[in-house]
Tab-separated table of C-alpha atoms in Angstrom:
chain	number	residue	atom	x	y	z
K	1491	UNK	CA	89.975	77.691	97.500
K	1492	UNK	CA	90.854	79.176	93.736
K	1493	UNK	CA	90.394	75.490	93.219
K	1494	UNK	CA	86.881	75.852	92.908
K	1495	UNK	CA	86.125	76.357	89.782
K	1496	UNK	CA	89.719	77.062	88.909
K	1497	UNK	CA	90.586	73.278	88.832
K	1498	UNK	CA	87.748	72.720	86.678
K	1499	UNK	CA	88.227	74.793	84.249
K	1500	UNK	CA	92.183	73.770	83.846
K	1501	UNK	CA	91.049	70.323	83.486
K	1502	UNK	CA	88.407	72.043	80.906
K	1503	UNK	CA	90.912	73.966	78.830
K	1504	UNK	CA	93.744	71.380	79.017
K	1505	UNK	CA	91.633	68.713	78.259
K	1506	UNK	CA	89.579	70.274	74.869
K	1507	UNK	CA	86.570	69.343	78.028
K	1508	UNK	CA	84.393	72.128	76.325
K	1509	UNK	CA	82.796	69.700	74.808
K	1510	UNK	CA	81.501	67.484	77.008
K	1511	UNK	CA	79.243	70.646	79.101
K	1512	UNK	CA	76.059	69.342	78.463
K	1513	UNK	CA	72.506	71.366	79.738
K	1514	UNK	CA	71.142	71.033	83.068
K	1515	UNK	CA	68.090	70.455	81.561
K	1516	UNK	CA	69.924	67.186	80.370
K	1517	UNK	CA	72.177	66.264	83.378
K	1518	UNK	CA	70.240	62.774	83.706
K	1519	UNK	CA	67.872	61.296	87.061
K	1520	UNK	CA	71.176	58.557	87.302
K	1521	UNK	CA	73.265	61.608	88.549
K	1522	UNK	CA	70.893	60.970	91.585
K	1523	UNK	CA	72.379	60.850	94.269
K	1524	UNK	CA	75.137	62.455	93.807
K	1525	UNK	CA	78.526	65.135	94.352
K	1526	UNK	CA	77.273	66.900	91.976
K	1527	UNK	CA	75.868	70.773	92.122
K	1528	UNK	CA	72.744	70.545	89.131
K	1529	UNK	CA	70.668	73.699	90.490
K	1530	UNK	CA	72.343	77.212	90.853
K	1531	UNK	CA	71.956	78.057	94.983
K	1532	UNK	CA	69.174	81.257	94.768
K	1533	UNK	CA	70.582	84.440	95.419
K	1534	UNK	CA	74.527	84.090	95.894
K	1535	UNK	CA	75.375	87.406	93.623
K	1536	UNK	CA	73.667	88.842	97.001
K	1537	UNK	CA	75.965	86.948	99.558
K	1538	UNK	CA	78.946	88.371	101.459
K	1539	UNK	CA	81.997	88.491	100.630
K	1540	UNK	CA	84.701	85.596	101.100
K	1541	UNK	CA	87.988	86.754	99.574
K	1542	UNK	CA	89.258	87.810	96.154
K	1543	UNK	CA	91.668	85.573	93.988
K	1544	UNK	CA	93.374	85.456	90.754
K	1545	UNK	CA	94.827	82.347	88.375
K	1546	UNK	CA	97.047	83.553	85.514
K	1547	UNK	CA	98.337	81.375	83.170
K	1548	UNK	CA	95.401	79.612	80.798
K	1549	UNK	CA	92.612	80.577	83.559
K	1550	UNK	CA	93.743	84.683	83.260
K	1551	UNK	CA	90.670	84.454	86.027
K	1552	UNK	CA	89.599	86.989	87.885
K	1553	UNK	CA	87.240	85.214	91.102
K	1554	UNK	CA	85.435	86.148	93.949
K	1555	UNK	CA	84.675	84.052	96.562
K	1556	UNK	CA	81.162	84.638	98.085
K	1557	UNK	CA	78.983	83.229	100.920
K	1558	UNK	CA	76.062	81.696	102.503
K	1559	UNK	CA	75.580	83.171	106.141
K	1560	UNK	CA	75.998	79.587	107.739
K	1561	UNK	CA	79.817	79.826	105.553
K	1562	UNK	CA	79.920	83.417	106.565
K	1563	UNK	CA	79.227	82.615	110.063
K	1564	UNK	CA	82.165	79.815	109.925
K	1565	UNK	CA	84.624	80.995	108.349
K	1566	UNK	CA	84.558	84.312	111.188
K	1567	UNK	CA	84.203	81.939	114.164
K	1568	UNK	CA	87.197	79.561	112.906
K	1569	UNK	CA	84.841	77.269	112.559
K	1570	UNK	CA	86.495	73.941	110.779
K	1571	UNK	CA	84.850	71.551	109.406
K	1572	UNK	CA	82.882	73.733	108.200
K	1573	UNK	CA	79.105	72.652	109.227
K	1574	UNK	CA	75.857	70.948	107.239
K	1575	UNK	CA	74.319	73.321	105.045
K	1576	UNK	CA	77.514	76.041	104.059
K	1577	UNK	CA	77.510	76.617	101.133
K	1578	UNK	CA	80.866	79.130	98.780
K	1579	UNK	CA	79.958	80.953	95.146
K	1580	UNK	CA	83.387	81.335	93.623
K	1581	UNK	CA	82.249	83.550	90.730
K	1582	UNK	CA	84.619	84.169	87.394
K	1583	UNK	CA	86.089	87.263	85.630
K	1584	UNK	CA	88.558	87.814	82.287
K	1585	UNK	CA	91.117	89.458	83.646
K	1586	UNK	CA	91.412	92.227	81.421
K	1587	UNK	CA	93.465	95.974	81.425
K	1588	UNK	CA	91.694	98.669	82.286
K	1589	UNK	CA	92.074	101.154	79.975
K	1590	UNK	CA	90.396	104.174	81.238
K	1591	UNK	CA	91.337	103.339	84.614
K	1592	UNK	CA	96.067	103.123	83.584
K	1593	UNK	CA	94.640	106.573	81.735
K	1594	UNK	CA	92.873	107.794	85.293
K	1595	UNK	CA	96.880	106.480	86.363
K	1596	UNK	CA	99.109	107.948	83.709
K	1597	UNK	CA	100.696	103.960	83.320
K	1598	UNK	CA	99.808	100.612	82.329
K	1599	UNK	CA	98.975	99.314	85.656
K	1600	UNK	CA	94.972	98.292	86.524
K	1601	UNK	CA	93.689	95.636	85.431
K	1602	UNK	CA	89.608	95.127	86.312
K	1603	UNK	CA	87.378	92.184	86.109
K	1604	UNK	CA	85.743	91.844	82.264
K	1605	UNK	CA	83.268	89.226	81.106
K	1606	UNK	CA	82.067	86.125	83.808
K	1607	UNK	CA	83.262	83.284	82.596
K	1608	UNK	CA	81.502	80.975	84.110
K	1609	UNK	CA	80.105	80.749	88.188
K	1610	UNK	CA	80.540	76.956	91.664
K	1611	UNK	CA	80.114	76.347	94.199
K	1612	UNK	CA	80.724	74.030	97.157
K	1613	UNK	CA	77.623	72.874	99.488
K	1614	UNK	CA	78.044	71.035	102.452
K	1615	UNK	CA	76.005	67.816	103.588
K	1616	UNK	CA	78.367	65.949	106.266
K	1617	UNK	CA	76.722	62.900	104.968
K	1618	UNK	CA	75.150	62.581	101.830
K	1619	UNK	CA	78.295	64.300	100.185
K	1620	UNK	CA	80.448	62.324	103.107
K	1621	UNK	CA	82.035	60.607	99.919
K	1622	UNK	CA	83.572	63.917	99.048
K	1623	UNK	CA	84.789	65.334	102.095
K	1624	UNK	CA	81.433	65.804	102.728
K	1625	UNK	CA	80.844	68.558	100.166
K	1626	UNK	CA	78.884	69.295	96.777
K	1627	UNK	CA	80.272	70.862	93.479
K	1628	UNK	CA	78.839	72.579	90.842
K	1629	UNK	CA	80.286	74.096	87.954
K	1630	UNK	CA	77.629	76.131	86.043
K	1631	UNK	CA	78.515	77.854	82.403
K	1632	UNK	CA	78.322	81.519	82.225
K	1633	UNK	CA	75.454	80.323	79.791
K	1634	UNK	CA	72.499	78.141	82.007
K	1635	UNK	CA	74.986	75.373	81.062
K	1636	UNK	CA	76.224	72.498	83.566
K	1637	UNK	CA	79.467	71.536	83.108
K	1638	UNK	CA	79.621	67.488	82.356
K	1639	UNK	CA	81.078	65.012	84.391
K	1640	UNK	CA	83.719	64.252	83.656
K	1641	UNK	CA	85.282	67.435	84.523
K	1642	UNK	CA	83.442	67.704	87.101
K	1643	UNK	CA	84.446	64.168	88.890
K	1644	UNK	CA	88.446	66.370	88.817
K	1645	UNK	CA	86.853	68.767	91.569
K	1646	UNK	CA	87.310	67.132	94.961
K	1647	UNK	CA	90.179	65.358	94.374
K	1648	UNK	CA	91.883	68.549	93.902
K	1649	UNK	CA	90.213	70.261	96.978
K	1650	UNK	CA	91.333	66.956	98.760
K	1651	UNK	CA	94.868	68.975	99.097
K	1652	UNK	CA	93.187	72.086	100.705
K	1653	UNK	CA	94.068	71.991	104.535
K	1654	UNK	CA	91.337	73.717	105.592
K	1655	UNK	CA	87.998	71.123	105.063
K	1656	UNK	CA	88.185	70.552	101.683
K	1657	UNK	CA	88.320	74.509	101.066
K	1658	UNK	CA	91.757	76.946	99.200
K	1659	UNK	CA	90.021	80.267	100.267
K	1660	UNK	CA	90.948	82.022	103.331
K	1661	UNK	CA	88.390	85.037	104.916
K	1662	UNK	CA	89.864	88.358	104.015
K	1663	UNK	CA	89.169	90.870	106.514
J	725	UNK	CA	86.478	103.114	90.572
J	726	UNK	CA	90.362	100.954	91.111
J	727	UNK	CA	91.257	104.845	91.201
J	728	UNK	CA	89.184	104.691	94.608
J	729	UNK	CA	92.451	104.195	97.218
J	730	UNK	CA	95.070	102.851	94.415
J	731	UNK	CA	94.678	106.352	92.901
J	732	UNK	CA	95.420	107.752	96.349
J	733	UNK	CA	97.666	104.993	97.823
J	734	UNK	CA	99.752	105.345	94.543
J	735	UNK	CA	101.075	109.738	95.911
J	736	UNK	CA	100.877	108.002	99.196
J	737	UNK	CA	103.506	105.926	97.509
J	738	UNK	CA	105.316	108.477	95.373
J	739	UNK	CA	104.982	111.263	97.795
J	740	UNK	CA	105.863	109.505	100.387
J	741	UNK	CA	103.193	111.092	102.382
J	742	UNK	CA	102.292	108.123	104.591
J	743	UNK	CA	103.680	109.994	107.378
J	744	UNK	CA	101.341	112.791	106.405
J	745	UNK	CA	98.426	110.074	108.137
J	746	UNK	CA	96.889	111.316	111.254
J	747	UNK	CA	95.126	109.494	113.400
J	748	UNK	CA	91.534	109.662	113.215
J	749	UNK	CA	90.811	111.457	116.813
J	750	UNK	CA	93.241	114.307	115.798
J	751	UNK	CA	91.387	115.761	112.807
J	752	UNK	CA	90.295	118.875	113.712
J	753	UNK	CA	86.656	120.747	113.722
J	754	UNK	CA	87.589	123.110	110.739
J	755	UNK	CA	87.538	119.713	108.610
J	756	UNK	CA	84.195	120.245	108.485
J	757	UNK	CA	82.010	120.929	106.697
J	758	UNK	CA	84.511	118.812	104.202
J	759	UNK	CA	84.491	116.302	101.647
J	760	UNK	CA	86.857	114.007	103.270
J	761	UNK	CA	85.221	111.321	105.252
J	762	UNK	CA	86.586	110.375	108.605
J	763	UNK	CA	84.584	107.856	109.999
J	764	UNK	CA	84.301	104.337	109.271
J	765	UNK	CA	80.354	103.910	107.805
J	766	UNK	CA	78.457	100.652	110.017
J	767	UNK	CA	78.002	97.413	108.230
J	768	UNK	CA	79.758	97.853	104.887
J	769	UNK	CA	82.308	94.501	105.461
J	770	UNK	CA	78.857	92.353	104.652
J	771	UNK	CA	77.626	94.450	101.345
J	772	UNK	CA	76.786	93.569	98.702
J	773	UNK	CA	79.914	92.422	96.681
J	774	UNK	CA	80.586	94.894	93.067
J	775	UNK	CA	83.095	93.371	91.762
J	776	UNK	CA	86.941	93.322	91.806
J	777	UNK	CA	89.806	94.978	90.600
J	778	UNK	CA	94.485	94.090	90.500
J	779	UNK	CA	97.376	97.097	90.313
J	780	UNK	CA	100.430	96.324	89.439
J	781	UNK	CA	103.445	98.995	89.963
J	782	UNK	CA	104.356	100.196	93.830
J	783	UNK	CA	100.652	99.629	94.667
J	784	UNK	CA	100.738	95.586	94.213
J	785	UNK	CA	96.638	95.143	95.802
J	786	UNK	CA	93.602	93.341	94.874
J	787	UNK	CA	91.019	95.485	95.863
J	788	UNK	CA	87.180	93.363	96.850
J	789	UNK	CA	84.540	97.010	96.151
J	790	UNK	CA	81.108	96.460	97.680
J	791	UNK	CA	78.145	98.887	98.024
J	792	UNK	CA	75.890	99.696	101.323
J	793	UNK	CA	72.346	98.448	99.339
J	794	UNK	CA	71.472	102.782	97.806
J	795	UNK	CA	74.372	102.269	96.127
J	796	UNK	CA	73.664	97.668	94.338
J	797	UNK	CA	70.210	99.244	93.791
J	798	UNK	CA	71.234	102.186	91.511
J	799	UNK	CA	74.018	99.770	89.823
J	800	UNK	CA	71.698	97.019	89.168
J	801	UNK	CA	68.985	99.078	87.513
J	802	UNK	CA	72.030	100.887	85.526
J	803	UNK	CA	71.098	104.346	88.009
J	804	UNK	CA	73.164	107.512	86.740
J	805	UNK	CA	74.275	109.444	88.599
J	806	UNK	CA	74.364	107.577	91.788
J	807	UNK	CA	71.462	109.266	94.166
J	808	UNK	CA	72.053	110.247	97.873
J	809	UNK	CA	73.032	108.504	100.336
J	810	UNK	CA	74.876	105.388	97.406
J	811	UNK	CA	78.069	103.882	99.679
J	812	UNK	CA	81.146	102.382	97.849
J	813	UNK	CA	83.582	101.265	99.375
J	814	UNK	CA	86.641	99.521	98.159
J	815	UNK	CA	88.515	97.000	100.629
J	816	UNK	CA	92.676	96.302	99.540
J	817	UNK	CA	95.085	93.489	100.531
J	818	UNK	CA	98.049	93.104	99.548
J	819	UNK	CA	98.639	91.206	95.876
J	820	UNK	CA	100.209	87.558	96.949
J	821	UNK	CA	101.484	84.544	95.572
J	822	UNK	CA	99.635	81.243	96.896
J	823	UNK	CA	102.300	78.617	97.822
J	824	UNK	CA	99.200	75.733	98.058
J	825	UNK	CA	97.129	76.301	95.915
J	826	UNK	CA	100.003	76.612	93.065
J	827	UNK	CA	100.648	73.120	94.752
J	828	UNK	CA	97.567	72.231	94.288
J	829	UNK	CA	97.578	73.235	90.902
J	830	UNK	CA	101.300	71.821	90.105
J	831	UNK	CA	102.285	74.810	88.662
J	832	UNK	CA	102.940	78.972	89.891
J	833	UNK	CA	99.535	80.549	88.711
J	834	UNK	CA	97.550	81.125	91.391
J	835	UNK	CA	96.865	85.192	93.576
J	836	UNK	CA	94.550	85.537	96.571
J	837	UNK	CA	94.324	88.152	98.830
J	838	UNK	CA	97.082	89.098	101.516
J	839	UNK	CA	97.078	90.905	104.203
J	840	UNK	CA	94.621	93.897	104.015
J	841	UNK	CA	96.640	97.562	103.667
J	842	UNK	CA	92.856	99.831	103.765
J	843	UNK	CA	89.639	101.104	103.054
J	844	UNK	CA	88.323	104.181	101.801
J	845	UNK	CA	85.070	104.584	100.891
J	846	UNK	CA	83.126	106.979	98.782
J	847	UNK	CA	79.009	108.613	100.207
J	848	UNK	CA	77.170	110.066	97.810
J	849	UNK	CA	75.448	113.616	99.020
J	850	UNK	CA	74.735	115.439	95.688
J	851	UNK	CA	74.437	119.208	97.676
J	852	UNK	CA	76.464	118.174	100.865
J	853	UNK	CA	79.654	117.234	98.297
J	854	UNK	CA	78.727	119.179	94.950
J	855	UNK	CA	81.925	120.984	95.603
J	856	UNK	CA	83.858	117.585	94.480
J	857	UNK	CA	80.988	115.340	92.205
J	858	UNK	CA	78.839	115.201	95.028
J	859	UNK	CA	80.550	112.481	96.972
J	860	UNK	CA	82.987	112.710	100.025
J	861	UNK	CA	86.257	110.503	100.075
J	862	UNK	CA	87.890	108.520	103.163
J	863	UNK	CA	90.767	106.305	103.550
J	864	UNK	CA	91.035	104.939	106.347
J	865	UNK	CA	94.556	102.966	106.802
J	866	UNK	CA	94.322	99.227	108.763
J	867	UNK	CA	95.553	100.520	111.288
J	868	UNK	CA	92.654	102.544	112.174
J	869	UNK	CA	93.988	106.033	110.974
J	870	UNK	CA	93.077	107.793	108.403
J	871	UNK	CA	94.918	109.666	106.284
J	872	UNK	CA	96.082	112.910	105.627
J	873	UNK	CA	94.351	115.780	104.696
J	874	UNK	CA	97.427	116.265	101.077
J	875	UNK	CA	96.808	112.813	100.659
J	876	UNK	CA	93.247	112.807	100.427
J	877	UNK	CA	92.754	116.417	98.493
J	878	UNK	CA	94.010	113.781	95.321
J	879	UNK	CA	90.731	111.663	95.341
J	880	UNK	CA	87.523	114.100	93.861
J	881	UNK	CA	90.416	115.260	91.223
J	882	UNK	CA	91.179	111.485	90.082
J	883	UNK	CA	88.023	110.666	90.282
J	884	UNK	CA	86.091	113.184	88.015
J	885	UNK	CA	88.633	111.311	85.410
J	886	UNK	CA	85.619	109.150	85.541
J	887	UNK	CA	83.027	108.861	82.840
J	888	UNK	CA	80.225	107.806	85.181
J	889	UNK	CA	79.577	109.947	88.515
J	890	UNK	CA	83.119	109.885	89.278
J	891	UNK	CA	83.408	106.797	90.195
J	892	UNK	CA	85.722	103.933	88.157
J	893	UNK	CA	83.735	100.813	88.971
J	894	UNK	CA	81.971	98.678	86.954
J	895	UNK	CA	79.395	95.667	87.977
J	896	UNK	CA	80.257	92.854	88.196
J	897	UNK	CA	77.080	90.629	87.036
């Protein structure tokens, strides 16, 4: 699930696709029905922790992966595939060195979450999104804009590589 | 707040203090009243996310920092010092490379949370723990044992270096 968002961002950076970003209001009705999430799920910042991750390279990101009640219950129960209604959120931040922490440690070793960069979602509906493994995907930049179609089309092919119902992230106890 | 736990672990590793670990039941009544937390706060795994962090070096750890309702409300409101009743939890995991994610990316760049190593807590009670900045500290190893007194005594001096009411971790939006 590092790929949720991270694959997208990698593509965006590699292809210069940042220029393809469009505002949510600019998304046309032609996208419906689609497998793109165009509205941020309510209350996601209050969801429970699934796990954390870090990508090096161009991404240089920290991720906190959260899940709604349906998703977290499925993780804890070991239920695969995920049931309809499961939503997984990946909150991405810059991966930055912490001067204050390094001083406390007496050496450079601490990295913390810097500015937020984007948040990405996967919503499970096995019928509505059957063409993309049962998942809809969404990528929202920090300024509220959504990723363009060229970027969004890269989500499901990448997630299809994950061995657990298109989800990369494992649950951390 | 990387220091919550991380400082402790650093000390434990540097001093070989792992041998000082004692079981919870082995902690004597002489510790009371003290500023050591000897019982894991209930339900902490369901708490809301504060932020994430990573320590290099001997620690090589991933941290997910969670807070109870009092702590998260204070963070969101920008309330300092933290009110009594605030509890902050730092869940630590091994920082490991992800083969599956690297394959999806086509290069080695992904790190995820491996096995859990310990969980640490700070509980705010400005009167009961006045001698240590108003906070009690706790460190619980994955096997349920608590850190020994030699390790525990290093918590508050390290956290006293933090500029925000003995707390290192900042809230991530």
